[in-house]
Amino acid sequence: MSSVNVLRYSALALGLVVGLRTDMNLRCSAKKQAEEDTYQKQVALVKEAKAEWNKLHPKKVVESKEINLEDPNLDYAAVILNAVESLKST
């Protein structure tokens, strides 16, 4: 009879351990999923804000052939890209 009790309590203890482990895994995965959802919402908000900012502040493209290198607002990257594009088109 004592071996039956040992098996019964061993099964009970094993069930408790497995149940606790499963519970911890489920809680951990739910927490990770919630964090991922929050992160994705923040990423979407950042993309939306960047798009809105780009609408409100369009890039100034240097179209003229005359470039004033003393201008403090001169976009050197745009000047170089325009020069490269003009070389490609010829």
PDB file of N, CA, C and O in Angstrom, residues 7-87:
ATOM      1  N   LEU A   7       3.588   6.463  -5.371  1.00  0.00           N
ATOM      2  CA  LEU A   7       3.279   6.757  -6.771  1.00  0.00           C
ATOM      3  C   LEU A   7       2.221   7.863  -6.877  1.00  0.00           C
ATOM      4  O   LEU A   7       2.325   8.752  -7.734  1.00  0.00           O
ATOM      5  N   ARG A   8       1.230   7.823  -6.028  1.00  0.00           N
ATOM      6  CA  ARG A   8       0.170   8.832  -6.061  1.00  0.00           C
ATOM      7  C   ARG A   8       0.727  10.223  -5.777  1.00  0.00           C
ATOM      8  O   ARG A   8       0.448  11.176  -6.497  1.00  0.00           O
ATOM      9  N   TYR A   9       1.536  10.344  -4.716  1.00  0.00           N
ATOM     10  CA  TYR A   9       2.087  11.656  -4.371  1.00  0.00           C
ATOM     11  C   TYR A   9       3.170  12.097  -5.356  1.00  0.00           C
ATOM     12  O   TYR A   9       3.333  13.296  -5.620  1.00  0.00           O
ATOM     13  N   SER A  10       3.876  11.138  -5.942  1.00  0.00           N
ATOM     14  CA  SER A  10       4.857  11.487  -6.976  1.00  0.00           C
ATOM     15  C   SER A  10       4.144  12.050  -8.198  1.00  0.00           C
ATOM     16  O   SER A  10       4.581  13.037  -8.798  1.00  0.00           O
ATOM     17  N   ALA A  11       3.037  11.422  -8.581  1.00  0.00           N
ATOM     18  CA  ALA A  11       2.257  11.920  -9.718  1.00  0.00           C
ATOM     19  C   ALA A  11       1.673  13.289  -9.401  1.00  0.00           C
ATOM     20  O   ALA A  11       1.646  14.185 -10.265  1.00  0.00           O
ATOM     21  N   LEU A  12       1.216  13.486  -8.188  1.00  0.00           N
ATOM     22  CA  LEU A  12       0.681  14.796  -7.783  1.00  0.00           C
ATOM     23  C   LEU A  12       1.763  15.870  -7.859  1.00  0.00           C
ATOM     24  O   LEU A  12       1.540  16.963  -8.401  1.00  0.00           O
ATOM     25  N   ALA A  13       2.934  15.563  -7.337  1.00  0.00           N
ATOM     26  CA  ALA A  13       4.040  16.531  -7.373  1.00  0.00           C
ATOM     27  C   ALA A  13       4.460  16.812  -8.805  1.00  0.00           C
ATOM     28  O   ALA A  13       4.712  17.962  -9.182  1.00  0.00           O
ATOM     29  N   LEU A  14       4.546  15.769  -9.625  1.00  0.00           N
ATOM     30  CA  LEU A  14       4.913  15.950 -11.033  1.00  0.00           C
ATOM     31  C   LEU A  14       3.874  16.812 -11.745  1.00  0.00           C
ATOM     32  O   LEU A  14       4.225  17.696 -12.533  1.00  0.00           O
ATOM     33  N   GLY A  15       2.610  16.589 -11.459  1.00  0.00           N
ATOM     34  CA  GLY A  15       1.550  17.395 -12.056  1.00  0.00           C
ATOM     35  C   GLY A  15       1.644  18.855 -11.652  1.00  0.00           C
ATOM     36  O   GLY A  15       1.434  19.750 -12.463  1.00  0.00           O
ATOM     37  N   LEU A  16       1.966  19.096 -10.389  1.00  0.00           N
ATOM     38  CA  LEU A  16       2.127  20.478  -9.930  1.00  0.00           C
ATOM     39  C   LEU A  16       3.301  21.160 -10.618  1.00  0.00           C
ATOM     40  O   LEU A  16       3.204  22.315 -11.039  1.00  0.00           O
ATOM     41  N   VAL A  17       4.417  20.450 -10.730  1.00  0.00           N
ATOM     42  CA  VAL A  17       5.602  21.029 -11.364  1.00  0.00           C
ATOM     43  C   VAL A  17       5.328  21.328 -12.831  1.00  0.00           C
ATOM     44  O   VAL A  17       5.651  22.418 -13.333  1.00  0.00           O
ATOM     45  N   VAL A  18       4.718  20.376 -13.534  1.00  0.00           N
ATOM     46  CA  VAL A  18       4.412  20.586 -14.949  1.00  0.00           C
ATOM     47  C   VAL A  18       3.411  21.727 -15.110  1.00  0.00           C
ATOM     48  O   VAL A  18       3.536  22.570 -16.007  1.00  0.00           O
ATOM     49  N   GLY A  19       2.414  21.797 -14.232  1.00  0.00           N
ATOM     50  CA  GLY A  19       1.428  22.873 -14.300  1.00  0.00           C
ATOM     51  C   GLY A  19       2.044  24.238 -14.061  1.00  0.00           C
ATOM     52  O   GLY A  19       1.735  25.199 -14.769  1.00  0.00           O
ATOM     53  N   LEU A  20       2.912  24.333 -13.072  1.00  0.00           N
ATOM     54  CA  LEU A  20       3.589  25.608 -12.804  1.00  0.00           C
ATOM     55  C   LEU A  20       4.483  26.024 -13.963  1.00  0.00           C
ATOM     56  O   LEU A  20       4.526  27.197 -14.344  1.00  0.00           O
ATOM     57  N   ARG A  21       5.176  25.046 -14.534  1.00  0.00           N
ATOM     58  CA  ARG A  21       6.071  25.348 -15.667  1.00  0.00           C
ATOM     59  C   ARG A  21       5.256  25.821 -16.873  1.00  0.00           C
ATOM     60  O   ARG A  21       5.621  26.802 -17.542  1.00  0.00           O
ATOM     61  N   THR A  22       4.152  25.149 -17.150  1.00  0.00           N
ATOM     62  CA  THR A  22       3.295  25.546 -18.265  1.00  0.00           C
ATOM     63  C   THR A  22       2.722  26.940 -18.035  1.00  0.00           C
ATOM     64  O   THR A  22       2.672  27.770 -18.947  1.00  0.00           O
ATOM     65  N   ASP A  23       2.303  27.209 -16.818  1.00  0.00           N
ATOM     66  CA  ASP A  23       1.751  28.518 -16.477  1.00  0.00           C
ATOM     67  C   ASP A  23       2.792  29.620 -16.673  1.00  0.00           C
ATOM     68  O   ASP A  23       2.494  30.675 -17.242  1.00  0.00           O
ATOM     69  N   MET A  24       4.026  29.355 -16.229  1.00  0.00           N
ATOM     70  CA  MET A  24       5.091  30.353 -16.396  1.00  0.00           C
ATOM     71  C   MET A  24       5.375  30.586 -17.876  1.00  0.00           C
ATOM     72  O   MET A  24       5.564  31.736 -18.302  1.00  0.00           O
ATOM     73  N   ASN A  25       5.407  29.532 -18.674  1.00  0.00           N
ATOM     74  CA  ASN A  25       5.665  29.682 -20.108  1.00  0.00           C
ATOM     75  C   ASN A  25       4.560  30.484 -20.789  1.00  0.00           C
ATOM     76  O   ASN A  25       4.833  31.347 -21.636  1.00  0.00           O
ATOM     77  N   LEU A  26       3.315  30.196 -20.440  1.00  0.00           N
ATOM     78  CA  LEU A  26       2.199  30.929 -21.040  1.00  0.00           C
ATOM     79  C   LEU A  26       2.213  32.403 -20.646  1.00  0.00           C
ATOM     80  O   LEU A  26       1.970  33.279 -21.478  1.00  0.00           O
ATOM     81  N   ARG A  27       2.500  32.678 -19.384  1.00  0.00           N
ATOM     82  CA  ARG A  27       2.567  34.078 -18.946  1.00  0.00           C
ATOM     83  C   ARG A  27       3.711  34.812 -19.636  1.00  0.00           C
ATOM     84  O   ARG A  27       3.572  35.966 -20.034  1.00  0.00           O
ATOM     85  N   CYS A  28       4.849  34.138 -19.774  1.00  0.00           N
ATOM     86  CA  CYS A  28       6.009  34.759 -20.415  1.00  0.00           C
ATOM     87  C   CYS A  28       5.721  35.060 -21.881  1.00  0.00           C
ATOM     88  O   CYS A  28       6.038  36.139 -22.377  1.00  0.00           O
ATOM     89  N   SER A  29       5.109  34.108 -22.593  1.00  0.00           N
ATOM     90  CA  SER A  29       4.805  34.340 -24.002  1.00  0.00           C
ATOM     91  C   SER A  29       3.746  35.431 -24.167  1.00  0.00           C
ATOM     92  O   SER A  29       3.810  36.224 -25.116  1.00  0.00           O
ATOM     93  N   ALA A  30       2.784  35.506 -23.253  1.00  0.00           N
ATOM     94  CA  ALA A  30       1.773  36.570 -23.316  1.00  0.00           C
ATOM     95  C   ALA A  30       2.414  37.933 -23.075  1.00  0.00           C
ATOM     96  O   ALA A  30       2.074  38.920 -23.735  1.00  0.00           O
ATOM     97  N   LYS A  31       3.363  37.988 -22.145  1.00  0.00           N
ATOM     98  CA  LYS A  31       4.054  39.247 -21.856  1.00  0.00           C
ATOM     99  C   LYS A  31       4.888  39.678 -23.059  1.00  0.00           C
ATOM    100  O   LYS A  31       4.874  40.852 -23.449  1.00  0.00           O
ATOM    101  N   LYS A  32       5.586  38.727 -23.684  1.00  0.00           N
ATOM    102  CA  LYS A  32       6.381  39.051 -24.875  1.00  0.00           C
ATOM    103  C   LYS A  32       5.490  39.523 -26.012  1.00  0.00           C
ATOM    104  O   LYS A  32       5.842  40.456 -26.737  1.00  0.00           O
ATOM    105  N   GLN A  33       4.338  38.884 -26.188  1.00  0.00           N
ATOM    106  CA  GLN A  33       3.414  39.285 -27.243  1.00  0.00           C
ATOM    107  C   GLN A  33       2.879  40.687 -26.996  1.00  0.00           C
ATOM    108  O   GLN A  33       2.752  41.487 -27.924  1.00  0.00           O
ATOM    109  N   ALA A  34       2.576  41.003 -25.756  1.00  0.00           N
ATOM    110  CA  ALA A  34       2.092  42.343 -25.421  1.00  0.00           C
ATOM    111  C   ALA A  34       3.172  43.388 -25.685  1.00  0.00           C
ATOM    112  O   ALA A  34       2.894  44.472 -26.217  1.00  0.00           O
ATOM    113  N   GLU A  35       4.426  43.073 -25.327  1.00  0.00           N
ATOM    114  CA  GLU A  35       5.529  43.993 -25.597  1.00  0.00           C
ATOM    115  C   GLU A  35       5.727  44.175 -27.097  1.00  0.00           C
ATOM    116  O   GLU A  35       5.970  45.294 -27.573  1.00  0.00           O
ATOM    117  N   GLU A  36       5.604  43.100 -27.869  1.00  0.00           N
ATOM    118  CA  GLU A  36       5.753  43.185 -29.328  1.00  0.00           C
ATOM    119  C   GLU A  36       4.633  44.030 -29.935  1.00  0.00           C
ATOM    120  O   GLU A  36       4.885  44.840 -30.841  1.00  0.00           O
ATOM    121  N   ASP A  37       3.413  43.852 -29.452  1.00  0.00           N
ATOM    122  CA  ASP A  37       2.294  44.666 -29.941  1.00  0.00           C
ATOM    123  C   ASP A  37       2.518  46.144 -29.647  1.00  0.00           C
ATOM    124  O   ASP A  37       2.286  46.997 -30.511  1.00  0.00           O
ATOM    125  N   THR A  38       2.993  46.445 -28.448  1.00  0.00           N
ATOM    126  CA  THR A  38       3.280  47.827 -28.083  1.00  0.00           C
ATOM    127  C   THR A  38       4.372  48.404 -28.970  1.00  0.00           C
ATOM    128  O   THR A  38       4.265  49.541 -29.450  1.00  0.00           O
ATOM    129  N   TYR A  39       5.407  47.615 -29.217  1.00  0.00           N
ATOM    130  CA  TYR A  39       6.509  48.070 -30.071  1.00  0.00           C
ATOM    131  C   TYR A  39       6.014  48.331 -31.492  1.00  0.00           C
ATOM    132  O   TYR A  39       6.372  49.342 -32.098  1.00  0.00           O
ATOM    133  N   GLN A  40       5.190  47.431 -32.030  1.00  0.00           N
ATOM    134  CA  GLN A  40       4.686  47.620 -33.387  1.00  0.00           C
ATOM    135  C   GLN A  40       3.796  48.856 -33.488  1.00  0.00           C
ATOM    136  O   GLN A  40       3.827  49.565 -34.497  1.00  0.00           O
ATOM    137  N   LYS A  41       3.024  49.140 -32.445  1.00  0.00           N
ATOM    138  CA  LYS A  41       2.214  50.367 -32.440  1.00  0.00           C
ATOM    139  C   LYS A  41       3.104  51.603 -32.450  1.00  0.00           C
ATOM    140  O   LYS A  41       2.832  52.570 -33.149  1.00  0.00           O
ATOM    141  N   GLN A  42       4.194  51.551 -31.680  1.00  0.00           N
ATOM    142  CA  GLN A  42       5.112  52.689 -31.646  1.00  0.00           C
ATOM    143  C   GLN A  42       5.799  52.870 -32.992  1.00  0.00           C
ATOM    144  O   GLN A  42       5.974  53.996 -33.463  1.00  0.00           O
ATOM    145  N   VAL A  43       6.176  51.770 -33.634  1.00  0.00           N
ATOM    146  CA  VAL A  43       6.812  51.846 -34.958  1.00  0.00           C
ATOM    147  C   VAL A  43       5.841  52.455 -35.962  1.00  0.00           C
ATOM    148  O   VAL A  43       6.223  53.309 -36.779  1.00  0.00           O
ATOM    149  N   ALA A  44       4.585  52.045 -35.906  1.00  0.00           N
ATOM    150  CA  ALA A  44       3.580  52.603 -36.820  1.00  0.00           C
ATOM    151  C   ALA A  44       3.395  54.093 -36.569  1.00  0.00           C
ATOM    152  O   ALA A  44       3.275  54.879 -37.523  1.00  0.00           O
ATOM    153  N   LEU A  45       3.389  54.507 -35.311  1.00  0.00           N
ATOM    154  CA  LEU A  45       3.254  55.928 -34.995  1.00  0.00           C
ATOM    155  C   LEU A  45       4.445  56.728 -35.502  1.00  0.00           C
ATOM    156  O   LEU A  45       4.288  57.836 -36.016  1.00  0.00           O
ATOM    157  N   VAL A  46       5.641  56.167 -35.373  1.00  0.00           N
ATOM    158  CA  VAL A  46       6.839  56.858 -35.842  1.00  0.00           C
ATOM    159  C   VAL A  46       6.788  57.005 -37.361  1.00  0.00           C
ATOM    160  O   VAL A  46       7.094  58.079 -37.904  1.00  0.00           O
ATOM    161  N   LYS A  47       6.393  55.944 -38.068  1.00  0.00           N
ATOM    162  CA  LYS A  47       6.293  56.028 -39.532  1.00  0.00           C
ATOM    163  C   LYS A  47       5.262  57.071 -39.950  1.00  0.00           C
ATOM    164  O   LYS A  47       5.486  57.840 -40.884  1.00  0.00           O
ATOM    165  N   GLU A  48       4.138  57.079 -39.240  1.00  0.00           N
ATOM    166  CA  GLU A  48       3.099  58.059 -39.556  1.00  0.00           C
ATOM    167  C   GLU A  48       3.594  59.477 -39.293  1.00  0.00           C
ATOM    168  O   GLU A  48       3.349  60.384 -40.092  1.00  0.00           O
ATOM    169  N   ALA A  49       4.306  59.673 -38.202  1.00  0.00           N
ATOM    170  CA  ALA A  49       4.828  61.002 -37.870  1.00  0.00           C
ATOM    171  C   ALA A  49       5.869  61.442 -38.895  1.00  0.00           C
ATOM    172  O   ALA A  49       5.895  62.611 -39.289  1.00  0.00           O
ATOM    173  N   LYS A  50       6.727  60.513 -39.327  1.00  0.00           N
ATOM    174  CA  LYS A  50       7.725  60.866 -40.341  1.00  0.00           C
ATOM    175  C   LYS A  50       7.059  61.261 -41.652  1.00  0.00           C
ATOM    176  O   LYS A  50       7.478  62.224 -42.311  1.00  0.00           O
ATOM    177  N   ALA A  51       6.023  60.532 -42.042  1.00  0.00           N
ATOM    178  CA  ALA A  51       5.319  60.860 -43.283  1.00  0.00           C
ATOM    179  C   ALA A  51       4.655  62.229 -43.176  1.00  0.00           C
ATOM    180  O   ALA A  51       4.710  63.029 -44.121  1.00  0.00           O
ATOM    181  N   GLU A  52       4.051  62.501 -42.049  1.00  0.00           N
ATOM    182  CA  GLU A  52       3.404  63.800 -41.851  1.00  0.00           C
ATOM    183  C   GLU A  52       4.430  64.931 -41.842  1.00  0.00           C
ATOM    184  O   GLU A  52       4.197  65.993 -42.421  1.00  0.00           O
ATOM    185  N   TRP A  53       5.567  64.691 -41.201  1.00  0.00           N
ATOM    186  CA  TRP A  53       6.605  65.710 -41.159  1.00  0.00           C
ATOM    187  C   TRP A  53       7.137  65.981 -42.565  1.00  0.00           C
ATOM    188  O   TRP A  53       7.387  67.123 -42.931  1.00  0.00           O
ATOM    189  N   ASN A  54       7.311  64.926 -43.356  1.00  0.00           N
ATOM    190  CA  ASN A  54       7.788  65.109 -44.724  1.00  0.00           C
ATOM    191  C   ASN A  54       6.779  65.869 -45.567  1.00  0.00           C
ATOM    192  O   ASN A  54       7.159  66.606 -46.478  1.00  0.00           O
ATOM    193  N   LYS A  55       5.476  65.696 -45.265  1.00  0.00           N
ATOM    194  CA  LYS A  55       4.469  66.475 -45.983  1.00  0.00           C
ATOM    195  C   LYS A  55       4.560  67.946 -45.620  1.00  0.00           C
ATOM    196  O   LYS A  55       4.417  68.817 -46.467  1.00  0.00           O
ATOM    197  N   LEU A  56       4.794  68.224 -44.339  1.00  0.00           N
ATOM    198  CA  LEU A  56       4.824  69.614 -43.888  1.00  0.00           C
ATOM    199  C   LEU A  56       6.142  70.313 -44.203  1.00  0.00           C
ATOM    200  O   LEU A  56       6.177  71.532 -44.315  1.00  0.00           O
ATOM    201  N   HIS A  57       7.222  69.550 -44.311  1.00  0.00           N
ATOM    202  CA  HIS A  57       8.540  70.121 -44.575  1.00  0.00           C
ATOM    203  C   HIS A  57       9.161  69.452 -45.805  1.00  0.00           C
ATOM    204  O   HIS A  57      10.033  68.587 -45.661  1.00  0.00           O
ATOM    205  N   PRO A  58       8.706  69.828 -46.999  1.00  0.00           N
ATOM    206  CA  PRO A  58       9.261  69.189 -48.195  1.00  0.00           C
ATOM    207  C   PRO A  58      10.727  69.593 -48.396  1.00  0.00           C
ATOM    208  O   PRO A  58      11.154  70.672 -47.971  1.00  0.00           O
ATOM    209  N   LYS A  59      11.469  68.698 -49.011  1.00  0.00           N
ATOM    210  CA  LYS A  59      12.882  68.981 -49.267  1.00  0.00           C
ATOM    211  C   LYS A  59      13.002  70.051 -50.335  1.00  0.00           C
ATOM    212  O   LYS A  59      12.254  70.067 -51.314  1.00  0.00           O
ATOM    213  N   LYS A  60      13.955  70.930 -50.132  1.00  0.00           N
ATOM    214  CA  LYS A  60      14.203  71.980 -51.111  1.00  0.00           C
ATOM    215  C   LYS A  60      15.240  71.466 -52.094  1.00  0.00           C
ATOM    216  O   LYS A  60      16.370  71.147 -51.716  1.00  0.00           O
ATOM    217  N   VAL A  61      14.839  71.352 -53.330  1.00  0.00           N
ATOM    218  CA  VAL A  61      15.724  70.834 -54.366  1.00  0.00           C
ATOM    219  C   VAL A  61      16.313  72.001 -55.133  1.00  0.00           C
ATOM    220  O   VAL A  61      15.605  72.917 -55.546  1.00  0.00           O
ATOM    221  N   VAL A  62      17.611  71.953 -55.321  1.00  0.00           N
ATOM    222  CA  VAL A  62      18.300  72.994 -56.074  1.00  0.00           C
ATOM    223  C   VAL A  62      18.147  72.666 -57.551  1.00  0.00           C
ATOM    224  O   VAL A  62      18.690  71.691 -58.046  1.00  0.00           O
ATOM    225  N   GLU A  63      17.351  73.474 -58.251  1.00  0.00           N
ATOM    226  CA  GLU A  63      17.083  73.237 -59.668  1.00  0.00           C
ATOM    227  C   GLU A  63      17.934  74.122 -60.578  1.00  0.00           C
ATOM    228  O   GLU A  63      18.174  73.779 -61.712  1.00  0.00           O
ATOM    229  N   SER A  64      18.343  75.241 -60.076  1.00  0.00           N
ATOM    230  CA  SER A  64      19.059  76.174 -60.937  1.00  0.00           C
ATOM    231  C   SER A  64      20.493  75.711 -61.164  1.00  0.00           C
ATOM    232  O   SER A  64      21.062  74.961 -60.383  1.00  0.00           O
ATOM    233  N   LYS A  65      21.055  76.171 -62.258  1.00  0.00           N
ATOM    234  CA  LYS A  65      22.441  75.835 -62.593  1.00  0.00           C
ATOM    235  C   LYS A  65      23.415  76.676 -61.777  1.00  0.00           C
ATOM    236  O   LYS A  65      24.565  76.327 -61.619  1.00  0.00           O
ATOM    237  N   GLU A  66      22.927  77.788 -61.253  1.00  0.00           N
ATOM    238  CA  GLU A  66      23.783  78.675 -60.479  1.00  0.00           C
ATOM    239  C   GLU A  66      23.723  78.264 -59.004  1.00  0.00           C
ATOM    240  O   GLU A  66      22.662  78.193 -58.411  1.00  0.00           O
ATOM    241  N   ILE A  67      24.881  77.970 -58.443  1.00  0.00           N
ATOM    242  CA  ILE A  67      24.951  77.515 -57.061  1.00  0.00           C
ATOM    243  C   ILE A  67      25.805  78.491 -56.278  1.00  0.00           C
ATOM    244  O   ILE A  67      26.938  78.785 -56.657  1.00  0.00           O
ATOM    245  N   ASN A  68      25.251  78.972 -55.183  1.00  0.00           N
ATOM    246  CA  ASN A  68      25.974  79.876 -54.313  1.00  0.00           C
ATOM    247  C   ASN A  68      26.551  79.052 -53.167  1.00  0.00           C
ATOM    248  O   ASN A  68      25.832  78.623 -52.274  1.00  0.00           O
ATOM    249  N   LEU A  69      27.851  78.816 -53.175  1.00  0.00           N
ATOM    250  CA  LEU A  69      28.484  77.988 -52.154  1.00  0.00           C
ATOM    251  C   LEU A  69      28.590  78.699 -50.814  1.00  0.00           C
ATOM    252  O   LEU A  69      28.879  78.069 -49.801  1.00  0.00           O
ATOM    253  N   GLU A  70      28.329  79.996 -50.778  1.00  0.00           N
ATOM    254  CA  GLU A  70      28.380  80.750 -49.536  1.00  0.00           C
ATOM    255  C   GLU A  70      27.035  80.725 -48.794  1.00  0.00           C
ATOM    256  O   GLU A  70      26.948  81.209 -47.681  1.00  0.00           O
ATOM    257  N   ASP A  71      26.018  80.166 -49.438  1.00  0.00           N
ATOM    258  CA  ASP A  71      24.689  80.112 -48.829  1.00  0.00           C
ATOM    259  C   ASP A  71      24.710  79.142 -47.643  1.00  0.00           C
ATOM    260  O   ASP A  71      25.060  77.973 -47.789  1.00  0.00           O
ATOM    261  N   PRO A  72      24.312  79.599 -46.425  1.00  0.00           N
ATOM    262  CA  PRO A  72      24.352  78.703 -45.260  1.00  0.00           C
ATOM    263  C   PRO A  72      23.269  77.619 -45.311  1.00  0.00           C
ATOM    264  O   PRO A  72      23.377  76.603 -44.652  1.00  0.00           O
ATOM    265  N   ASN A  73      22.237  77.819 -46.126  1.00  0.00           N
ATOM    266  CA  ASN A  73      21.159  76.837 -46.228  1.00  0.00           C
ATOM    267  C   ASN A  73      21.343  75.883 -47.398  1.00  0.00           C
ATOM    268  O   ASN A  73      20.423  75.144 -47.736  1.00  0.00           O
ATOM    269  N   LEU A  74      22.509  75.883 -47.990  1.00  0.00           N
ATOM    270  CA  LEU A  74      22.765  75.048 -49.151  1.00  0.00           C
ATOM    271  C   LEU A  74      22.825  73.579 -48.752  1.00  0.00           C
ATOM    272  O   LEU A  74      23.500  73.200 -47.795  1.00  0.00           O
ATOM    273  N   ASP A  75      22.089  72.758 -49.474  1.00  0.00           N
ATOM    274  CA  ASP A  75      22.085  71.316 -49.238  1.00  0.00           C
ATOM    275  C   ASP A  75      23.109  70.687 -50.178  1.00  0.00           C
ATOM    276  O   ASP A  75      22.856  70.481 -51.358  1.00  0.00           O
ATOM    277  N   TYR A  76      24.275  70.398 -49.640  1.00  0.00           N
ATOM    278  CA  TYR A  76      25.366  69.880 -50.459  1.00  0.00           C
ATOM    279  C   TYR A  76      25.038  68.518 -51.059  1.00  0.00           C
ATOM    280  O   TYR A  76      25.416  68.217 -52.189  1.00  0.00           O
ATOM    281  N   ALA A  77      24.316  67.715 -50.325  1.00  0.00           N
ATOM    282  CA  ALA A  77      23.943  66.398 -50.840  1.00  0.00           C
ATOM    283  C   ALA A  77      23.052  66.542 -52.071  1.00  0.00           C
ATOM    284  O   ALA A  77      23.241  65.837 -53.071  1.00  0.00           O
ATOM    285  N   ALA A  78      22.102  67.468 -52.019  1.00  0.00           N
ATOM    286  CA  ALA A  78      21.216  67.685 -53.161  1.00  0.00           C
ATOM    287  C   ALA A  78      21.989  68.228 -54.352  1.00  0.00           C
ATOM    288  O   ALA A  78      21.738  67.843 -55.499  1.00  0.00           O
ATOM    289  N   VAL A  79      22.946  69.094 -54.102  1.00  0.00           N
ATOM    290  CA  VAL A  79      23.756  69.653 -55.186  1.00  0.00           C
ATOM    291  C   VAL A  79      24.554  68.542 -55.864  1.00  0.00           C
ATOM    292  O   VAL A  79      24.613  68.448 -57.096  1.00  0.00           O
ATOM    293  N   ILE A  80      25.157  67.685 -55.063  1.00  0.00           N
ATOM    294  CA  ILE A  80      25.957  66.587 -55.618  1.00  0.00           C
ATOM    295  C   ILE A  80      25.068  65.615 -56.387  1.00  0.00           C
ATOM    296  O   ILE A  80      25.419  65.182 -57.493  1.00  0.00           O
ATOM    297  N   LEU A  81      23.917  65.273 -55.817  1.00  0.00           N
ATOM    298  CA  LEU A  81      23.014  64.357 -56.510  1.00  0.00           C
ATOM    299  C   LEU A  81      22.495  64.954 -57.818  1.00  0.00           C
ATOM    300  O   LEU A  81      22.377  64.247 -58.827  1.00  0.00           O
ATOM    301  N   ASN A  82      22.197  66.242 -57.823  1.00  0.00           N
ATOM    302  CA  ASN A  82      21.762  66.893 -59.061  1.00  0.00           C
ATOM    303  C   ASN A  82      22.881  66.881 -60.099  1.00  0.00           C
ATOM    304  O   ASN A  82      22.627  66.702 -61.288  1.00  0.00           O
ATOM    305  N   ALA A  83      24.113  67.096 -59.647  1.00  0.00           N
ATOM    306  CA  ALA A  83      25.243  67.064 -60.573  1.00  0.00           C
ATOM    307  C   ALA A  83      25.403  65.669 -61.173  1.00  0.00           C
ATOM    308  O   ALA A  83      25.638  65.514 -62.380  1.00  0.00           O
ATOM    309  N   VAL A  84      25.259  64.660 -60.361  1.00  0.00           N
ATOM    310  CA  VAL A  84      25.377  63.281 -60.853  1.00  0.00           C
ATOM    311  C   VAL A  84      24.252  62.968 -61.822  1.00  0.00           C
ATOM    312  O   VAL A  84      24.467  62.354 -62.876  1.00  0.00           O
ATOM    313  N   GLU A  85      23.040  63.381 -61.501  1.00  0.00           N
ATOM    314  CA  GLU A  85      21.894  63.147 -62.381  1.00  0.00           C
ATOM    315  C   GLU A  85      22.073  63.869 -63.714  1.00  0.00           C
ATOM    316  O   GLU A  85      21.733  63.340 -64.762  1.00  0.00           O
ATOM    317  N   SER A  86      22.617  65.087 -63.667  1.00  0.00           N
ATOM    318  CA  SER A  86      22.820  65.823 -64.921  1.00  0.00           C
ATOM    319  C   SER A  86      23.900  65.149 -65.768  1.00  0.00           C
ATOM    320  O   SER A  86      23.828  65.168 -66.983  1.00  0.00           O
ATOM    321  N   LEU A  87      24.881  64.529 -65.113  1.00  0.00           N
ATOM    322  CA  LEU A  87      25.896  63.795 -65.866  1.00  0.00           C
ATOM    323  C   LEU A  87      25.347  62.526 -66.479  1.00  0.00           C
ATOM    324  O   LEU A  87      25.735  62.123 -67.574  1.00  0.00           O
TER     325      LEU A  87
END
